[in-house]
Coordinates of N, CA and C in Angstrom, one line a residue:
M1 N 174.6 -1.1 309.4 CA 174.0 -1.3 308.1 C 173.4 0.0 307.6
Q2 N 172.8 0.8 308.4 CA 172.1 2.0 307.9 C 173.1 2.9 307.2
N3 N 174.3 3.1 307.8 CA 175.3 3.9 307.1 C 175.7 3.4 305.8
D4 N 175.8 2.1 305.6 CA 176.1 1.5 304.3 C 175.0 1.7 303.3
I5 N 173.8 1.6 303.8 CA 172.6 1.9 302.9 C 172.6 3.3 302.4
N6 N 172.8 4.2 303.3 CA 172.9 5.7 302.9 C 174.0 6.0 301.9
K7 N 175.2 5.4 302.1 CA 176.3 5.7 301.2 C 176.0 5.0 299.9
A8 N 175.6 3.8 299.9 CA 175.3 3.0 298.7 C 174.2 3.7 297.9
L9 N 173.2 4.2 298.6 CA 172.1 5.0 297.9 C 172.6 6.2 297.2
E10 N 173.5 7.0 297.8 CA 174.1 8.1 297.2 C 174.8 7.8 295.9
V11 N 175.6 6.7 296.0 CA 176.4 6.3 294.8 C 175.4 5.8 293.7
L12 N 174.4 5.0 294.0 CA 173.5 4.6 293.0 C 172.7 5.7 292.3
K13 N 172.3 6.7 293.1 CA 171.6 7.9 292.6 C 172.5 8.7 291.7
D14 N 173.8 8.7 291.9 CA 174.8 9.4 291.1 C 175.3 8.6 289.9
G15 N 174.7 7.5 289.7 CA 175.1 6.6 288.5 C 176.3 5.8 288.8
G16 N 176.7 5.6 290.0 CA 177.9 4.9 290.4 C 177.6 3.4 290.5
V17 N 178.7 2.7 290.8 CA 178.7 1.2 291.0 C 179.1 0.8 292.4
I18 N 178.4 -0.1 293.0 CA 178.7 -0.6 294.3 C 179.1 -2.1 294.3
L19 N 179.8 -2.5 295.4 CA 180.1 -3.9 295.7 C 179.3 -4.2 296.9
Y20 N 178.4 -5.2 296.9 CA 177.5 -5.4 298.1 C 177.1 -6.8 298.3
P21 N 176.7 -7.1 299.5 CA 176.3 -8.5 299.8 C 174.8 -8.7 299.3
T22 N 174.5 -9.8 298.8 CA 173.1 -10.1 298.4 C 172.6 -11.3 299.2
D23 N 171.5 -11.8 298.7 CA 170.9 -13.0 299.3 C 171.7 -14.3 298.9
T24 N 172.6 -14.1 298.0 CA 173.5 -15.2 297.5 C 174.9 -14.7 297.7
I25 N 175.6 -14.6 296.6 CA 177.0 -14.2 296.7 C 177.2 -12.7 296.6
W26 N 178.4 -12.2 296.8 CA 178.6 -10.7 296.7 C 178.4 -10.3 295.3
G27 N 177.9 -9.1 295.1 CA 177.6 -8.6 293.8 C 178.1 -7.3 293.5
I28 N 178.3 -7.0 292.2 CA 178.6 -5.7 291.6 C 177.2 -5.2 291.2
G29 N 176.9 -4.0 291.6 CA 175.6 -3.5 291.2 C 175.5 -2.0 290.9
C30 N 174.4 -1.6 290.2 CA 174.2 -0.2 289.8 C 172.7 -0.1 289.6
D31 N 172.3 1.1 289.2 CA 170.9 1.4 288.8 C 170.6 0.6 287.6
A32 N 169.6 -0.2 287.6 CA 169.3 -1.1 286.5 C 168.6 -0.3 285.3
T33 N 168.3 1.0 285.6 CA 167.7 1.8 284.5 C 168.7 2.8 283.9
N34 N 169.9 2.8 284.3 CA 171.0 3.7 283.9 C 171.9 3.0 282.9
H35 N 171.8 3.4 281.6 CA 172.6 2.7 280.6 C 174.1 2.9 280.9
E36 N 174.6 4.1 281.2 CA 176.0 4.3 281.5 C 176.5 3.5 282.7
A37 N 175.7 3.4 283.7 CA 176.1 2.7 284.9 C 176.2 1.2 284.6
V38 N 175.3 0.7 283.8 CA 175.3 -0.7 283.4 C 176.6 -1.0 282.5
K39 N 176.9 -0.1 281.6 CA 178.1 -0.2 280.8 C 179.3 -0.3 281.6
R40 N 179.4 0.5 282.7 CA 180.5 0.5 283.6 C 180.7 -0.9 284.3
V41 N 179.6 -1.5 284.7 CA 179.6 -2.8 285.3 C 180.2 -3.8 284.3
Y42 N 179.8 -3.8 283.1 CA 180.3 -4.7 282.0 C 181.8 -4.4 281.9
E43 N 182.3 -3.2 282.0 CA 183.7 -2.9 281.9 C 184.5 -3.4 283.1
I44 N 183.9 -3.3 284.3 CA 184.6 -3.8 285.5 C 184.7 -5.3 285.4
K45 N 183.7 -6.0 284.9 CA 183.7 -7.4 284.8 C 184.5 -7.9 283.6
K46 N 184.9 -7.0 282.7 CA 185.6 -7.3 281.4 C 184.8 -8.3 280.7
R47 N 183.5 -7.9 280.5 CA 182.5 -8.8 279.9 C 181.8 -8.1 278.8
E48 N 181.6 -8.8 277.7 CA 180.9 -8.2 276.6 C 179.4 -8.0 277.0
D49 N 178.8 -6.9 276.5 CA 177.5 -6.6 276.9 C 176.4 -7.5 276.3
A50 N 176.8 -8.5 275.5 CA 175.8 -9.4 274.9 C 175.5 -10.5 276.0
K51 N 176.3 -10.6 277.0 CA 176.1 -11.5 278.1 C 175.3 -10.9 279.2
A52 N 174.2 -11.3 279.5 CA 173.2 -10.7 280.3 C 173.6 -10.7 281.8
M53 N 173.1 -9.7 282.5 CA 173.2 -9.7 284.0 C 171.7 -9.7 284.5
L54 N 171.6 -10.0 285.8 CA 170.2 -10.0 286.4 C 170.0 -8.7 287.2
V55 N 168.8 -8.5 287.7 CA 168.5 -7.4 288.6 C 167.8 -8.0 289.8
L56 N 167.9 -7.2 290.9 CA 167.2 -7.5 292.1 C 166.1 -6.6 292.4
M57 N 165.0 -7.1 292.9 CA 163.9 -6.3 293.3 C 163.5 -6.8 294.7
E58 N 162.9 -5.9 295.5 CA 162.5 -6.3 296.9 C 161.1 -6.8 297.0
N59 N 160.3 -6.6 295.9 CA 158.9 -6.9 296.0 C 158.4 -7.4 294.7
P60 N 157.7 -8.6 294.7 CA 157.2 -9.1 293.4 C 156.2 -8.2 292.8
N61 N 155.5 -7.4 293.6 CA 154.5 -6.5 293.0 C 155.0 -5.5 292.0
L62 N 156.4 -5.3 292.0 CA 157.0 -4.4 291.0 C 157.3 -5.0 289.7
L63 N 157.1 -6.4 289.6 CA 157.4 -7.0 288.3 C 156.7 -6.4 287.1
N64 N 155.4 -6.1 287.3 CA 154.6 -5.5 286.2 C 155.2 -4.2 285.6
S65 N 156.0 -3.5 286.4 CA 156.6 -2.3 286.0 C 157.8 -2.5 285.0
Y66 N 158.3 -3.8 285.1 CA 159.6 -4.1 284.3 C 159.4 -5.2 283.3
I67 N 158.2 -5.9 283.3 CA 157.9 -7.0 282.5 C 156.6 -6.7 281.8
D68 N 156.5 -6.9 280.5 CA 155.3 -6.7 279.7 C 154.1 -7.5 280.3
E69 N 154.3 -8.8 280.4 CA 153.3 -9.6 281.0 C 153.9 -10.7 281.8
V70 N 153.6 -10.7 283.1 CA 154.2 -11.7 284.0 C 153.5 -13.0 283.8
P71 N 154.1 -14.1 283.3 CA 153.5 -15.4 283.2 C 152.9 -15.9 284.5
E72 N 151.8 -16.5 284.5 CA 151.1 -17.0 285.7 C 152.1 -18.0 286.5
I73 N 152.8 -18.8 285.8 CA 153.7 -19.7 286.5 C 154.7 -19.0 287.4
A74 N 155.1 -17.7 287.0 CA 156.0 -17.0 287.8 C 155.5 -16.8 289.3
W75 N 154.2 -16.4 289.4 CA 153.6 -16.2 290.7 C 153.7 -17.5 291.5
D76 N 153.4 -18.6 290.9 CA 153.5 -19.9 291.6 C 154.9 -20.2 292.1
L77 N 155.9 -19.9 291.2 CA 157.3 -20.2 291.6 C 157.7 -19.2 292.8
I78 N 157.3 -18.0 292.7 CA 157.7 -17.0 293.7 C 157.0 -17.4 295.1
D79 N 155.8 -17.8 295.0 CA 155.0 -18.1 296.2 C 155.5 -19.4 296.9
T80 N 156.0 -20.3 296.2 CA 156.4 -21.6 296.7 C 157.9 -21.8 297.0
N81 N 158.7 -20.9 296.5 CA 160.1 -21.1 296.6 C 160.7 -20.4 297.9
D82 N 161.5 -21.1 298.6 CA 162.1 -20.6 299.8 C 163.6 -20.4 299.7
Q83 N 164.2 -20.6 298.5 CA 165.6 -20.4 298.3 C 165.7 -19.3 297.2
P84 N 166.9 -18.6 297.2 CA 167.1 -17.6 296.1 C 166.9 -18.2 294.7
M85 N 166.1 -17.5 294.0 CA 165.8 -18.0 292.6 C 165.7 -16.9 291.7
T86 N 166.4 -17.0 290.6 CA 166.4 -16.0 289.5 C 165.4 -16.5 288.4
I87 N 164.5 -15.7 288.0 CA 163.6 -16.1 286.9 C 163.9 -15.2 285.8
I88 N 164.0 -15.8 284.6 CA 164.2 -15.1 283.4 C 162.9 -14.9 282.7
Y89 N 162.5 -13.7 282.6 CA 161.1 -13.3 282.1 C 161.2 -12.8 280.6
P90 N 160.2 -13.1 279.8 CA 160.2 -12.5 278.5 C 159.6 -11.1 278.6
G91 N 159.9 -10.2 277.6 CA 159.3 -8.9 277.5 C 159.7 -7.9 278.5
A92 N 161.0 -7.7 278.7 CA 161.6 -6.7 279.6 C 161.3 -5.3 279.1
K93 N 161.0 -4.4 280.1 CA 160.8 -3.0 279.7 C 161.3 -2.1 280.9
N94 N 161.4 -0.8 280.6 CA 161.8 0.2 281.5 C 163.1 -0.1 282.2
L95 N 164.0 -0.8 281.6 CA 165.4 -1.1 282.1 C 166.4 -0.6 281.1
A96 N 167.6 -0.4 281.5 CA 168.7 0.0 280.6 C 168.7 -1.0 279.4
S97 N 168.7 -0.5 278.2 CA 168.7 -1.3 277.0 C 169.9 -2.3 276.9
N98 N 171.0 -1.9 277.5 CA 172.2 -2.8 277.4 C 172.1 -3.9 278.5
L99 N 171.1 -3.9 279.3 CA 170.9 -4.9 280.4 C 169.9 -6.0 279.9
I100 N 169.1 -5.7 278.9 CA 168.1 -6.6 278.4 C 168.7 -7.6 277.4
N101 N 168.5 -8.9 277.5 CA 169.0 -9.9 276.6 C 168.5 -9.6 275.1
S102 N 169.2 -10.1 274.2 CA 168.9 -9.9 272.8 C 167.5 -10.4 272.4
D103 N 167.0 -11.4 273.2 CA 165.6 -11.9 272.9 C 164.6 -11.2 273.7
G104 N 165.0 -10.1 274.3 CA 164.0 -9.2 275.1 C 163.8 -9.7 276.5
S105 N 164.5 -10.7 277.0 CA 164.2 -11.2 278.3 C 165.2 -10.5 279.3
I106 N 164.8 -10.7 280.6 CA 165.6 -10.2 281.7 C 165.5 -11.2 282.9
G107 N 166.6 -11.4 283.6 CA 166.6 -12.2 284.8 C 166.4 -11.3 286.0
I108 N 165.4 -11.7 286.8 CA 165.0 -10.9 288.0 C 164.9 -11.9 289.2
R109 N 165.5 -11.4 290.3 CA 165.4 -12.2 291.6 C 164.8 -11.3 292.6
I110 N 163.8 -11.8 293.3 CA 163.2 -11.0 294.4 C 164.0 -11.4 295.7
T111 N 164.7 -10.4 296.2 CA 165.5 -10.7 297.4 C 164.8 -10.7 298.7
N112 N 165.2 -11.6 299.5 CA 164.7 -11.7 300.9 C 165.7 -11.3 301.9
E113 N 166.9 -10.8 301.5 CA 168.0 -10.5 302.4 C 167.8 -9.0 302.9
E114 N 167.9 -8.8 304.1 CA 167.6 -7.5 304.8 C 168.3 -6.3 304.1
F115 N 169.6 -6.4 303.9 CA 170.3 -5.2 303.4 C 169.8 -4.8 302.0
T116 N 169.8 -5.8 301.1 CA 169.3 -5.5 299.7 C 167.9 -5.1 299.7
Q117 N 167.0 -5.7 300.5 CA 165.6 -5.3 300.5 C 165.5 -3.8 300.9
R118 N 166.2 -3.4 302.0 CA 166.1 -2.0 302.5 C 166.7 -1.1 301.5
L119 N 167.8 -1.4 300.9 CA 168.5 -0.5 299.9 C 167.6 -0.3 298.7
I120 N 167.0 -1.4 298.1 CA 166.2 -1.3 296.9 C 164.9 -0.6 297.2
K121 N 164.3 -0.8 298.4 CA 163.1 -0.1 298.8 C 163.3 1.4 298.8
R122 N 164.4 1.8 299.4 CA 164.7 3.2 299.4 C 165.1 3.8 298.1
F123 N 165.8 3.0 297.3 CA 166.2 3.5 295.9 C 165.0 3.6 295.0
R124 N 164.0 2.7 295.2 CA 162.8 2.7 294.4 C 163.0 2.3 292.9
K125 N 164.1 1.6 292.7 CA 164.3 1.0 291.3 C 165.1 -0.3 291.5
P126 N 165.0 -1.2 290.5 CA 165.8 -2.4 290.6 C 167.3 -2.1 290.5
I127 N 168.1 -3.0 291.1 CA 169.5 -2.9 291.1 C 170.1 -4.0 290.4
V128 N 171.1 -3.8 289.5 CA 171.9 -4.8 288.8 C 172.6 -5.7 289.9
S129 N 172.6 -7.0 289.7 CA 173.4 -7.9 290.5 C 174.1 -8.9 289.6
T130 N 175.4 -8.8 289.7 CA 176.2 -9.7 288.9 C 177.4 -10.1 289.8
S131 N 177.8 -11.3 289.7 CA 178.9 -11.8 290.6 C 180.1 -10.9 290.6
A132 N 180.7 -10.8 291.8 CA 181.9 -9.9 292.0 C 183.2 -10.5 291.5
N133 N 183.3 -10.7 290.2 CA 184.5 -11.3 289.6 C 184.5 -10.9 288.2
E134 N 185.7 -11.1 287.6 CA 185.9 -10.8 286.2 C 185.2 -12.0 285.4
S135 N 184.7 -11.7 284.2 CA 184.0 -12.7 283.4 C 184.9 -13.8 283.2
G136 N 184.4 -15.0 283.3 CA 185.2 -16.2 283.1 C 185.9 -16.8 284.3
C137 N 186.0 -15.9 285.4 CA 186.7 -16.4 286.6 C 185.6 -16.9 287.6
E138 N 186.0 -17.7 288.5 CA 185.1 -18.3 289.5 C 184.5 -17.3 290.4
S139 N 183.2 -17.4 290.7 CA 182.5 -16.5 291.6 C 183.1 -16.6 293.0
P140 N 183.3 -15.5 293.7 CA 183.8 -15.6 295.0 C 182.7 -16.0 296.0
A141 N 183.0 -16.9 296.9 CA 182.0 -17.5 297.8 C 181.8 -16.5 299.0
N142 N 182.7 -15.6 299.3 CA 182.5 -14.6 300.3 C 183.4 -13.4 300.0
F143 N 183.3 -12.4 300.8 CA 184.0 -11.1 300.5 C 185.5 -11.3 300.4
M144 N 186.1 -12.1 301.2 CA 187.6 -12.3 301.2 C 188.1 -12.9 299.9
E145 N 187.2 -13.5 299.1 CA 187.7 -14.1 297.9 C 187.5 -13.1 296.7
I146 N 187.1 -11.9 296.9 CA 186.9 -11.0 295.8 C 188.3 -10.4 295.5
D147 N 188.6 -10.3 294.2 CA 189.8 -9.8 293.7 C 190.0 -8.3 294.0
A148 N 191.2 -7.9 294.4 CA 191.4 -6.5 294.7 C 191.1 -5.5 293.6
E149 N 191.3 -6.0 292.3 CA 191.0 -5.2 291.2 C 189.5 -4.8 291.1
I150 N 188.7 -5.8 291.5 CA 187.2 -5.5 291.5 C 186.9 -4.5 292.6
I151 N 187.5 -4.7 293.7 CA 187.2 -3.8 294.9 C 187.6 -2.3 294.5
E152 N 188.8 -2.2 293.9 CA 189.3 -0.9 293.5 C 188.5 -0.2 292.4
A153 N 187.8 -1.0 291.6 CA 187.1 -0.5 290.4 C 185.7 0.1 290.7
V154 N 185.1 -0.3 291.8 CA 183.8 0.2 292.1 C 183.9 1.5 292.9
D155 N 182.7 2.2 293.0 CA 182.7 3.5 293.7 C 182.5 3.4 295.2
Y156 N 181.8 2.3 295.6 CA 181.6 2.1 297.0 C 181.6 0.6 297.4
V157 N 182.3 0.3 298.4 CA 182.3 -1.1 298.9 C 181.5 -1.1 300.2
V158 N 180.4 -1.9 300.3 CA 179.6 -2.0 301.5 C 180.5 -2.8 302.5
T159 N 180.4 -2.3 303.8 CA 181.2 -3.0 304.8 C 180.4 -4.1 305.5
Y160 N 179.0 -3.9 305.5 CA 178.1 -4.9 306.1 C 178.3 -6.3 305.6
R161 N 178.5 -7.2 306.5 CA 178.7 -8.7 306.2 C 180.0 -9.1 305.5
Q162 N 181.0 -8.2 305.5 CA 182.3 -8.5 304.9 C 183.0 -9.6 305.7
E163 N 182.7 -9.7 307.0 CA 183.4 -10.7 307.9 C 182.9 -12.1 307.7
E164 N 181.7 -12.3 307.1 CA 181.1 -13.6 307.0 C 182.0 -14.5 306.1
M165 N 182.2 -15.7 306.6 CA 183.1 -16.6 305.9 C 182.3 -17.8 305.3
E166 N 181.0 -17.8 305.6 CA 180.2 -18.9 305.1 C 180.2 -18.9 303.5
K167 N 180.3 -20.0 302.9 CA 180.3 -20.1 301.5 C 178.9 -20.3 301.0
I168 N 178.4 -19.3 300.3 CA 177.0 -19.3 299.8 C 177.0 -19.5 298.3
K169 N 176.1 -20.3 297.8 CA 176.0 -20.5 296.4 C 175.1 -19.6 295.7
A170 N 175.3 -19.5 294.4 CA 174.5 -18.7 293.5 C 173.1 -19.2 293.5
S171 N 172.2 -18.4 293.0 CA 170.7 -18.7 293.0 C 170.5 -19.8 291.9
S172 N 169.3 -20.4 292.0 CA 168.9 -21.3 290.9 C 168.4 -20.3 289.8
I173 N 168.4 -20.8 288.6 CA 167.9 -19.9 287.4 C 166.9 -20.7 286.6
I174 N 165.7 -20.1 286.4 CA 164.6 -20.7 285.7 C 164.2 -19.8 284.6
K175 N 164.1 -20.2 283.4 CA 163.6 -19.4 282.3 C 162.2 -19.8 282.0
I176 N 161.3 -18.8 282.0 CA 159.9 -19.1 281.8 C 159.3 -18.4 280.5
G177 N 158.3 -18.9 280.0 CA 157.6 -18.3 278.8 C 156.2 -18.0 279.1
L178 N 155.6 -17.2 278.2 CA 154.2 -16.8 278.4 C 153.2 -17.9 278.4
G179 N 153.5 -19.0 277.8 CA 152.6 -20.1 277.8 C 152.7 -21.1 278.9
G180 N 153.6 -20.7 279.9 CA 153.7 -21.6 281.1 C 154.9 -22.5 281.0
E181 N 155.6 -22.5 279.8 CA 156.7 -23.4 279.7 C 157.9 -22.9 280.5
F182 N 158.8 -23.8 280.9 CA 159.9 -23.3 281.7 C 161.1 -24.2 281.5
E183 N 162.3 -23.7 281.7 CA 163.5 -24.5 281.6 C 164.4 -24.1 282.7
I184 N 164.9 -25.2 283.4 CA 165.8 -25.0 284.6 C 167.2 -24.9 284.0
L185 N 167.8 -23.7 284.2 CA 169.2 -23.5 283.7 C 170.2 -23.8 284.8
R186 N 169.9 -23.6 286.0 CA 170.8 -23.9 287.1 C 170.0 -24.2 288.4
M187 N 170.4 -25.2 289.1 CA 169.7 -25.6 290.3 C 170.6 -25.3 291.5

């Protein structure tokens, strides 16, 4: 795992794109603060940049660096949830502009998976995480289901956890507002 972290870190620092395991499905990722890297992820996915992607962080204490005001309900959701959950927050900041939704929001998931936690902690910035498939195609449940075109398009493919065949589902998605309102988009 450490070798993969070191290589992925080099690629991320150079503005490259990685294919990596997450706490849910395999993801295509890059530096969430790098406009050009984010643009490349959209190109690999053949996706218009009006369709948002989420970012991973390893520590909820970093939310204030990327969200204007973290709604109180977010802390409750983070503290009580034991499954991967993406929260869409209003007021995104300090991220690549082409990553932020047109309404100013951004989806963020705090990862509890060892590889992504260690990688993000060493990188010291959030990492984009979007499913490893072309836009409109079904998300791969494991590494073996990832299309060869996606694998060839990225700058580095993590070897850690490639052999796992377990089918893992995507995270739940909850959109929250400053007033405590929320909407469940996917369970």
